[in-house]
Coordinates of C-alpha atoms in Angstrom, one line a residue:
X1 CA -52.1 17.8 -5.2
X2 CA -52.9 20.5 -2.7
X3 CA -49.9 22.4 -1.5
X4 CA -49.2 25.1 0.9
X5 CA -46.3 27.6 0.7
X6 CA -44.2 28.1 3.9
X7 CA -41.0 29.9 4.7
X8 CA -37.9 28.7 6.4
X9 CA -36.4 30.7 9.3
X10 CA -34.2 32.5 6.8
X11 CA -37.1 33.6 4.7
X12 CA -36.6 31.1 1.9
X13 CA -39.8 29.8 0.3
X14 CA -40.5 26.2 0.9
X15 CA -43.1 24.1 -0.8
X16 CA -44.7 21.5 1.5
X17 CA -47.3 19.3 -0.2
X18 CA -50.2 17.7 1.7
X19 CA -50.4 14.0 1.5
X20 CA -52.7 12.2 -0.9
X21 CA -53.0 9.0 1.2
X22 CA -51.3 8.1 4.4
X23 CA -52.3 4.5 4.7
X24 CA -52.5 2.7 8.0
X25 CA -50.6 4.3 10.9
X26 CA -47.0 3.1 11.2
X27 CA -45.8 1.2 14.3
X28 CA -42.2 2.2 13.7
X29 CA -40.2 5.3 12.9
X30 CA -40.3 6.4 9.3
X31 CA -37.5 5.9 6.8
X32 CA -35.7 8.6 4.9
X33 CA -37.4 7.5 1.7
X34 CA -40.8 8.0 3.4
X35 CA -39.9 11.4 4.6
X36 CA -38.6 12.5 1.2
X37 CA -41.7 11.1 -0.5
X38 CA -43.9 13.3 1.9
X39 CA -45.6 10.3 3.5
X40 CA -44.9 11.3 7.1
X41 CA -46.5 13.8 9.4
X42 CA -45.0 16.4 11.7
X43 CA -42.6 16.5 13.5
X44 CA -40.9 13.9 11.2
X45 CA -42.1 15.3 7.9
X46 CA -40.0 16.9 5.1
X47 CA -40.5 20.4 6.3
X48 CA -39.1 19.6 9.8
X49 CA -36.3 17.6 8.2
X50 CA -35.3 20.6 6.1
X51 CA -35.4 22.9 9.2
X52 CA -33.2 20.4 11.1
X53 CA -30.7 20.4 8.2
X54 CA -30.7 24.1 8.0
X55 CA -30.0 24.3 11.7
X56 CA -26.9 22.1 11.2
X57 CA -25.8 24.0 8.1
X58 CA -26.2 20.9 5.8
X59 CA -29.3 21.7 3.8
X60 CA -27.5 21.9 0.5
X61 CA -27.6 18.1 0.2
X62 CA -31.4 18.1 0.6
X63 CA -31.7 21.0 -1.8
X64 CA -29.7 19.0 -4.4
X65 CA -31.7 15.8 -3.9
X66 CA -35.1 17.6 -4.2
X67 CA -33.9 19.6 -7.3
X68 CA -32.7 16.4 -9.0
X69 CA -36.0 14.7 -8.1
X70 CA -37.8 17.6 -9.8
X71 CA -35.5 17.3 -12.8
X72 CA -36.4 13.6 -13.1
X73 CA -40.1 14.4 -12.8
X74 CA -39.6 16.9 -15.6
X75 CA -38.0 14.2 -17.7
X76 CA -40.9 11.8 -17.0
X77 CA -43.3 14.6 -18.0
X78 CA -41.4 15.0 -21.3
X79 CA -41.7 11.3 -22.1
X80 CA -45.3 11.2 -21.2
X81 CA -46.0 14.3 -23.4
X82 CA -44.2 12.5 -26.2
X83 CA -46.3 9.4 -25.8
X84 CA -49.5 11.4 -25.6
X85 CA -48.8 13.0 -29.0
X86 CA -48.3 9.5 -30.5
X87 CA -44.6 10.2 -31.4
X88 CA -42.0 7.5 -31.2
X89 CA -39.0 8.1 -28.9
X90 CA -36.9 6.1 -31.3
X91 CA -37.6 8.6 -34.1
X92 CA -37.7 11.8 -32.0
X93 CA -34.6 11.1 -29.9
X94 CA -32.6 8.2 -31.4
X95 CA -29.4 8.8 -29.4
X96 CA -31.2 8.6 -26.1
X97 CA -33.2 5.7 -27.2
X98 CA -30.1 3.7 -28.1
X99 CA -28.5 4.6 -24.8
X100 CA -31.6 3.7 -22.8
X101 CA -31.9 0.4 -24.7
X102 CA -28.3 -0.7 -24.3
X103 CA -27.4 0.8 -20.9
X104 CA -30.8 1.1 -19.3
X105 CA -32.6 4.2 -17.9
X106 CA -34.6 5.0 -14.8
X107 CA -37.4 6.2 -17.2
X108 CA -37.8 2.9 -19.1
X109 CA -41.2 2.4 -17.5
X110 CA -42.6 5.6 -19.2
X111 CA -40.4 6.2 -22.2
X112 CA -41.6 3.2 -24.2
X113 CA -38.1 1.6 -24.6
X114 CA -39.2 -1.6 -22.9
X115 CA -42.1 -1.9 -25.2
X116 CA -39.8 -2.1 -28.2
X117 CA -38.0 -5.1 -26.8
X118 CA -39.1 -8.5 -28.1
X119 CA -37.7 -10.3 -25.0
X120 CA -36.6 -9.3 -21.5
X121 CA -32.8 -8.9 -22.3
X122 CA -30.6 -6.4 -24.1
X123 CA -27.0 -6.5 -25.2
X124 CA -24.4 -4.1 -23.8
X125 CA -23.2 -3.4 -20.3
X126 CA -26.4 -4.3 -18.5
X127 CA -29.5 -6.5 -18.7
X128 CA -33.2 -5.8 -18.1
X129 CA -35.3 -8.2 -16.2
X130 CA -38.9 -9.2 -17.0
X131 CA -40.2 -6.1 -15.2
X132 CA -38.0 -3.7 -17.1
X133 CA -35.5 -2.9 -14.3
X134 CA -32.0 -2.3 -15.5
X135 CA -29.3 -4.2 -13.6
X136 CA -25.5 -3.9 -13.7
X137 CA -22.6 -4.7 -11.5
X138 CA -22.2 -2.6 -8.4
X139 CA -19.2 -0.3 -7.9
X140 CA -17.3 0.2 -4.7
X141 CA -19.4 3.1 -3.7
X142 CA -22.6 1.0 -3.5
X143 CA -24.1 2.5 -6.6
X144 CA -24.8 0.6 -9.8
X145 CA -23.3 2.1 -12.9
X146 CA -26.8 2.7 -14.3
X147 CA -27.6 4.9 -11.3
X148 CA -29.7 2.4 -9.4
X149 CA -28.6 1.8 -5.9
X150 CA -28.1 -1.4 -4.0
X151 CA -27.5 -2.2 -0.4
X152 CA -24.9 -4.9 0.2
X153 CA -26.1 -6.8 -2.8
X154 CA -29.8 -6.4 -2.2
X155 CA -32.2 -4.2 -4.2
X156 CA -34.6 -2.2 -2.2
X157 CA -37.5 -2.0 -4.6
X158 CA -39.9 -0.3 -2.1
X159 CA -37.5 2.5 -1.3
X160 CA -36.7 2.9 -5.0
X161 CA -40.3 3.3 -5.9
X162 CA -40.8 5.9 -3.2
X163 CA -37.7 7.9 -4.3
X164 CA -38.9 7.9 -7.9
X165 CA -42.1 9.5 -6.7
X166 CA -45.5 7.9 -6.9
X167 CA -47.3 11.2 -7.6
X168 CA -45.5 12.1 -10.8
X169 CA -48.8 12.7 -12.6
X170 CA -49.6 15.4 -10.1
X171 CA -46.2 17.0 -10.6
X172 CA -46.8 16.9 -14.4
X173 CA -50.1 18.7 -14.1
X174 CA -48.7 21.4 -11.7
X175 CA -45.5 22.0 -13.5
X176 CA -41.9 21.9 -12.4
X177 CA -41.3 23.7 -9.1
X178 CA -38.0 24.0 -7.3
X179 CA -37.3 22.5 -3.9
X180 CA -36.7 24.3 -0.7
X181 CA -34.3 26.8 -2.3
X182 CA -35.9 29.5 -4.4
X183 CA -33.6 28.9 -7.4
X184 CA -31.8 25.8 -8.7
X185 CA -28.8 25.4 -11.0
X186 CA -28.6 22.9 -13.8
X187 CA -26.2 21.5 -16.4
X188 CA -25.4 18.0 -17.7
X189 CA -22.7 15.3 -17.9
X190 CA -22.1 11.7 -16.8
X191 CA -19.3 9.7 -15.3
X192 CA -20.4 6.2 -16.3
X193 CA -19.3 5.9 -20.0
X194 CA -15.6 5.5 -20.9
X195 CA -16.3 7.0 -24.3
X196 CA -17.9 10.1 -22.9
X197 CA -17.3 13.6 -24.3
X198 CA -16.0 15.1 -21.1
X199 CA -13.5 14.5 -18.3
X200 CA -14.0 11.2 -16.4
X201 CA -12.5 12.8 -13.2
X202 CA -10.9 16.1 -12.1
X203 CA -7.6 16.6 -13.9
X204 CA -8.3 14.0 -16.6
X205 CA -5.3 14.4 -19.0
X206 CA -7.4 13.5 -22.0
X207 CA -9.6 16.6 -21.4
X208 CA -7.4 19.5 -20.1
X209 CA -10.2 22.0 -20.0
X210 CA -9.7 23.5 -16.6
X211 CA -7.8 26.8 -16.5
X212 CA -8.6 27.7 -20.1
X213 CA -10.2 30.9 -21.0
X214 CA -13.1 29.1 -22.6
X215 CA -13.8 27.1 -19.4
X216 CA -13.5 30.2 -17.3
X217 CA -16.0 32.0 -19.5
X218 CA -18.3 29.0 -19.3
X219 CA -18.1 29.1 -15.5
X220 CA -19.1 32.7 -15.3
X221 CA -22.1 32.1 -17.6
X222 CA -23.2 29.1 -15.5
X223 CA -22.8 31.0 -12.2
X224 CA -24.9 33.8 -13.5
X225 CA -27.5 31.4 -14.8
X226 CA -27.6 29.6 -11.4
X227 CA -29.1 32.7 -9.8
X228 CA -31.2 34.1 -12.6
X229 CA -32.7 31.0 -14.2
X230 CA -36.4 30.4 -13.4
X231 CA -37.4 27.5 -11.2
X232 CA -40.9 27.0 -12.7
X233 CA -41.4 25.8 -16.2
X234 CA -44.8 26.6 -17.8
X235 CA -46.8 23.4 -18.3
X236 CA -49.3 25.1 -20.6
X237 CA -47.2 23.8 -23.5
X238 CA -45.3 20.6 -24.1
X239 CA -41.9 20.2 -22.5
X240 CA -39.0 20.2 -24.9
X241 CA -35.5 18.8 -24.8
X242 CA -34.2 22.4 -24.4
X243 CA -36.2 22.5 -21.1
X244 CA -34.5 19.4 -19.9
X245 CA -31.1 20.9 -20.8
X246 CA -31.9 24.2 -19.0
X247 CA -33.1 22.2 -15.9
X248 CA -29.9 20.2 -15.8
X249 CA -27.8 23.3 -16.4
X250 CA -29.2 25.0 -13.3
X251 CA -28.5 22.0 -11.1
X252 CA -24.9 21.8 -12.3
X253 CA -24.2 25.5 -11.9
X254 CA -25.7 25.6 -8.4
X255 CA -24.4 22.4 -6.9
X256 CA -21.7 20.7 -9.0
X257 CA -19.7 23.5 -10.6
X258 CA -16.4 24.0 -8.6
X259 CA -16.8 27.1 -6.4
X260 CA -20.5 27.3 -7.0
X261 CA -23.0 28.9 -4.5
X262 CA -24.1 25.6 -2.9
X263 CA -21.4 23.2 -4.0
X264 CA -21.8 19.7 -2.5
X265 CA -19.2 17.1 -1.8
X266 CA -19.0 14.1 -4.1
X267 CA -16.4 11.4 -4.4
X268 CA -14.1 11.8 -7.5
X269 CA -15.8 9.1 -9.5
X270 CA -19.1 11.0 -9.3
X271 CA -17.9 14.5 -10.0
X272 CA -19.0 16.3 -13.1
X273 CA -16.5 19.0 -14.2
X274 CA -17.6 19.9 -17.7
X275 CA -20.4 19.7 -20.2
X276 CA -20.2 20.6 -23.9
X277 CA -23.8 21.9 -24.5
X278 CA -26.1 24.5 -23.0
X279 CA -29.6 25.9 -23.3
X280 CA -28.3 29.3 -24.5
X281 CA -27.0 28.0 -27.8
X282 CA -28.5 25.8 -30.6
X283 CA -27.5 22.2 -30.9
X284 CA -25.9 20.8 -34.0
X285 CA -27.5 17.5 -34.9
X286 CA -24.4 16.6 -36.9
X287 CA -22.1 16.9 -33.9
X288 CA -21.9 13.5 -32.3
X289 CA -20.3 14.9 -29.1
X290 CA -23.2 17.2 -28.5
X291 CA -25.8 14.5 -29.3
X292 CA -24.1 12.0 -26.9
X293 CA -24.1 14.7 -24.2
X294 CA -27.7 15.5 -24.8
X295 CA -28.7 11.8 -24.6
X296 CA -27.2 11.7 -21.0
X297 CA -29.2 14.6 -19.8
X298 CA -32.2 12.6 -18.3
X299 CA -30.1 10.2 -16.3
X300 CA -27.0 12.2 -15.6
X301 CA -27.6 13.2 -11.9
X302 CA -29.1 9.9 -10.7
X303 CA -25.9 8.4 -9.3
X304 CA -25.1 11.6 -7.5
X305 CA -28.6 11.7 -6.1
X306 CA -28.3 8.2 -4.8
X307 CA -25.0 9.0 -3.2
X308 CA -26.4 12.0 -1.4
X309 CA -29.4 9.9 -0.3
X310 CA -27.1 7.2 1.2
X311 CA -25.0 9.9 2.9
X312 CA -28.0 11.5 4.5
X313 CA -29.4 8.1 5.5
X314 CA -26.2 7.1 7.3
X315 CA -25.3 10.4 8.9
X316 CA -27.8 13.2 9.5
X317 CA -31.2 11.3 9.3
X318 CA -30.5 9.2 12.5
X319 CA -29.7 12.4 14.3
X320 CA -32.9 13.9 13.0
X321 CA -35.0 11.0 14.3
X322 CA -33.3 11.2 17.7
X323 CA -34.0 14.9 17.9
X324 CA -37.7 14.8 16.7
X325 CA -39.0 11.3 17.7
X326 CA -37.4 11.2 21.1
X327 CA -37.4 14.9 22.0
X328 CA -39.3 18.1 21.3
X329 CA -36.8 20.9 22.0
X330 CA -34.2 22.7 19.9
X331 CA -30.6 23.0 21.3
X332 CA -31.1 26.7 22.1
X333 CA -34.4 26.1 23.9
X334 CA -32.8 23.3 25.9
X335 CA -29.9 25.5 26.8
X336 CA -32.3 28.2 28.1
X337 CA -33.9 25.5 30.3
X338 CA -30.6 24.4 31.6
X339 CA -29.7 28.0 32.6
X340 CA -33.1 28.5 34.3
X341 CA -32.8 25.1 36.0
X342 CA -29.4 25.9 37.5
X343 CA -30.7 29.2 38.7
X344 CA -33.7 27.5 40.3
X345 CA -31.4 24.9 41.8
X346 CA -29.3 27.6 43.4
X347 CA -32.5 29.2 44.8
X348 CA -33.7 25.8 46.1
X349 CA -30.3 25.0 47.8
X350 CA -30.2 28.5 49.3
X351 CA -33.7 28.1 50.7
X352 CA -33.1 24.7 52.0
X353 CA -29.9 25.7 53.9
X354 CA -31.6 28.8 55.2
X355 CA -34.4 26.7 56.7
X356 CA -31.8 24.4 58.3
X357 CA -29.7 27.2 59.9
X358 CA -32.7 29.2 61.0
X359 CA -34.1 26.0 62.6
X360 CA -37.4 26.3 60.8
X361 CA -40.0 23.7 61.5
X362 CA -40.3 20.7 59.2
X363 CA -43.8 21.7 58.0
X364 CA -42.5 25.0 56.6
X365 CA -39.5 23.3 55.1
X366 CA -41.8 21.4 52.8
X367 CA -41.8 24.6 50.7
X368 CA -38.4 23.4 49.2
X369 CA -40.3 20.9 47.2
X370 CA -41.4 23.6 44.8
X371 CA -38.0 25.1 43.8
X372 CA -36.3 21.6 43.8
X373 CA -39.0 20.1 41.5
X374 CA -38.8 23.1 39.1
X375 CA -35.0 23.0 39.0
X376 CA -34.7 19.3 38.4
X377 CA -37.5 19.4 35.8
X378 CA -35.7 22.1 33.8
X379 CA -32.3 20.4 34.1
X380 CA -33.6 17.0 33.1
X381 CA -35.6 18.6 30.2
X382 CA -32.2 19.8 28.9
X383 CA -30.7 16.4 29.3
X384 CA -33.5 14.6 27.5
X385 CA -34.2 17.6 25.2
X386 CA -37.9 17.0 26.1
X387 CA -40.5 19.2 27.7
X388 CA -43.3 17.3 29.3
X389 CA -45.6 20.3 29.1
X390 CA -45.2 20.4 25.3
X391 CA -45.8 16.6 25.2
X392 CA -49.1 17.2 27.1
X393 CA -50.1 19.9 24.5
X394 CA -49.0 17.6 21.6
X395 CA -46.5 20.2 20.4
X396 CA -42.9 20.1 19.3
X397 CA -40.4 22.8 18.5
X398 CA -39.3 23.4 14.9
X399 CA -37.2 26.5 15.6
X400 CA -36.4 28.1 19.0
X401 CA -39.7 28.8 20.8
X402 CA -41.8 28.1 17.7
X403 CA -43.9 24.9 17.9
X404 CA -45.8 22.6 15.6
X405 CA -48.4 20.0 16.3
X406 CA -47.3 16.4 16.7
X407 CA -49.4 14.4 14.2
X408 CA -47.4 11.3 13.8
X409 CA -49.1 8.8 16.1
X410 CA -46.0 6.6 16.8
X411 CA -43.9 9.6 17.6
X412 CA -46.6 10.9 19.9
X413 CA -46.5 7.6 21.7
X414 CA -42.7 7.6 22.0
X415 CA -42.7 11.2 23.4
X416 CA -45.4 10.3 26.0
X417 CA -43.4 7.3 27.2
X418 CA -40.2 9.3 27.5
X419 CA -42.1 12.1 29.2
X420 CA -43.5 9.7 31.8
X421 CA -40.0 8.2 32.4
X422 CA -38.6 11.7 32.7
X423 CA -41.2 12.8 35.3
X424 CA -40.6 9.6 37.3
X425 CA -36.8 10.4 37.4
X426 CA -37.6 14.0 38.4
X427 CA -40.0 12.8 41.2
X428 CA -37.4 10.4 42.6
X429 CA -34.6 13.0 42.7
X430 CA -36.9 15.7 44.1
X431 CA -38.0 13.3 46.8
X432 CA -34.4 12.5 47.8
X433 CA -33.4 16.1 48.0
X434 CA -36.5 17.1 49.9
X435 CA -36.1 14.3 52.5
X436 CA -32.5 15.4 53.0
X437 CA -33.4 19.1 53.6
X438 CA -36.7 18.5 55.5
X439 CA -35.6 15.9 58.0
X440 CA -32.1 16.9 58.7
X441 CA -31.9 18.4 62.3
X442 CA -32.0 22.2 62.4
X443 CA -29.3 24.3 64.1
X444 CA -29.9 28.1 64.5
X445 CA -26.7 30.0 64.0

């Protein structure tokens, strides 16, 4: 996949991939899943969405989602490499194979677990359907215990396919690359198993690890690794399980470790407070606790990723669409227009009253049309956060006074419609003010 490297306003590198296929033009606004899957065009693409979140100071959630997506792509690449070599997952990673067979996994389409089943069902906490999708009961937070999301009892298969990424093969060939942030933090754990090897929630009395010297030392190591660990894994060689552990370790240390650099909010049932393994020490195959923790590495962040997705979908994404699909200005640029508009309105009123009290002829009074039209255009541009001149040029602001081409056809149509409506309102108000100041009887003081 062709890709171009860009930088955010703060100088952070950002990877924006070009689209493989766009399909027929949409006659609606895009969904968050389409934006995250890079199937939209400016100004409602992933790059503009990241800049919008950065402007609001909430880009950590998107960083986390993209880094977990890359972690999942890395896990898919591992399973594909394993199958290319002809090795059996059941023999190479028996603990993960048993967990994926009994509890389900988001990688069952590529890890070969479904192919080992004689029928479409499994025993345990969940059941797989004829297409290999794992289903369980849904918790109160709207997430299934296996990490798949539901929406009020309905499964959105189209969105789920987009979030898993349809271009995994391209990601496998190009290697693992971090998201908008230049470094990611990773570790591992899970909240879904009652027999887990770590705390189920903060302050779990069965695992009093917080406050101990061992845990404090572990935190310092993770914090250091969050900033120093590489974000690109060499794909010239096969991916190993240690690579998966290192990837998860960076995510944990950067986003989930209490007090970490980019810590995100999660409800108590989704928090991960400890993990007994790390990429900096060898694993003991005879230690069941470590083997169970290692088996949870591929799926461990999926519930948190789905929660973050739903949070963005319900809160910030509608505001992003309002700002980019119905307007083309940033708040600072709109405020500058308001200031200039009020100044122009003062000049227009001063000119209009001067013509009246100097008893200037009505023909010369028509000059007030110019300052009134400019003033009202600027003020209404602030109100609508829309500049008709930028609409005419097919441009939209990304950061203050920096523009990008509007390539999404439906958004372009919406902006033109709103621009026409805005110009109509401006013309009506300008006509009313001009009639008032032109035809009122003059009186020389």
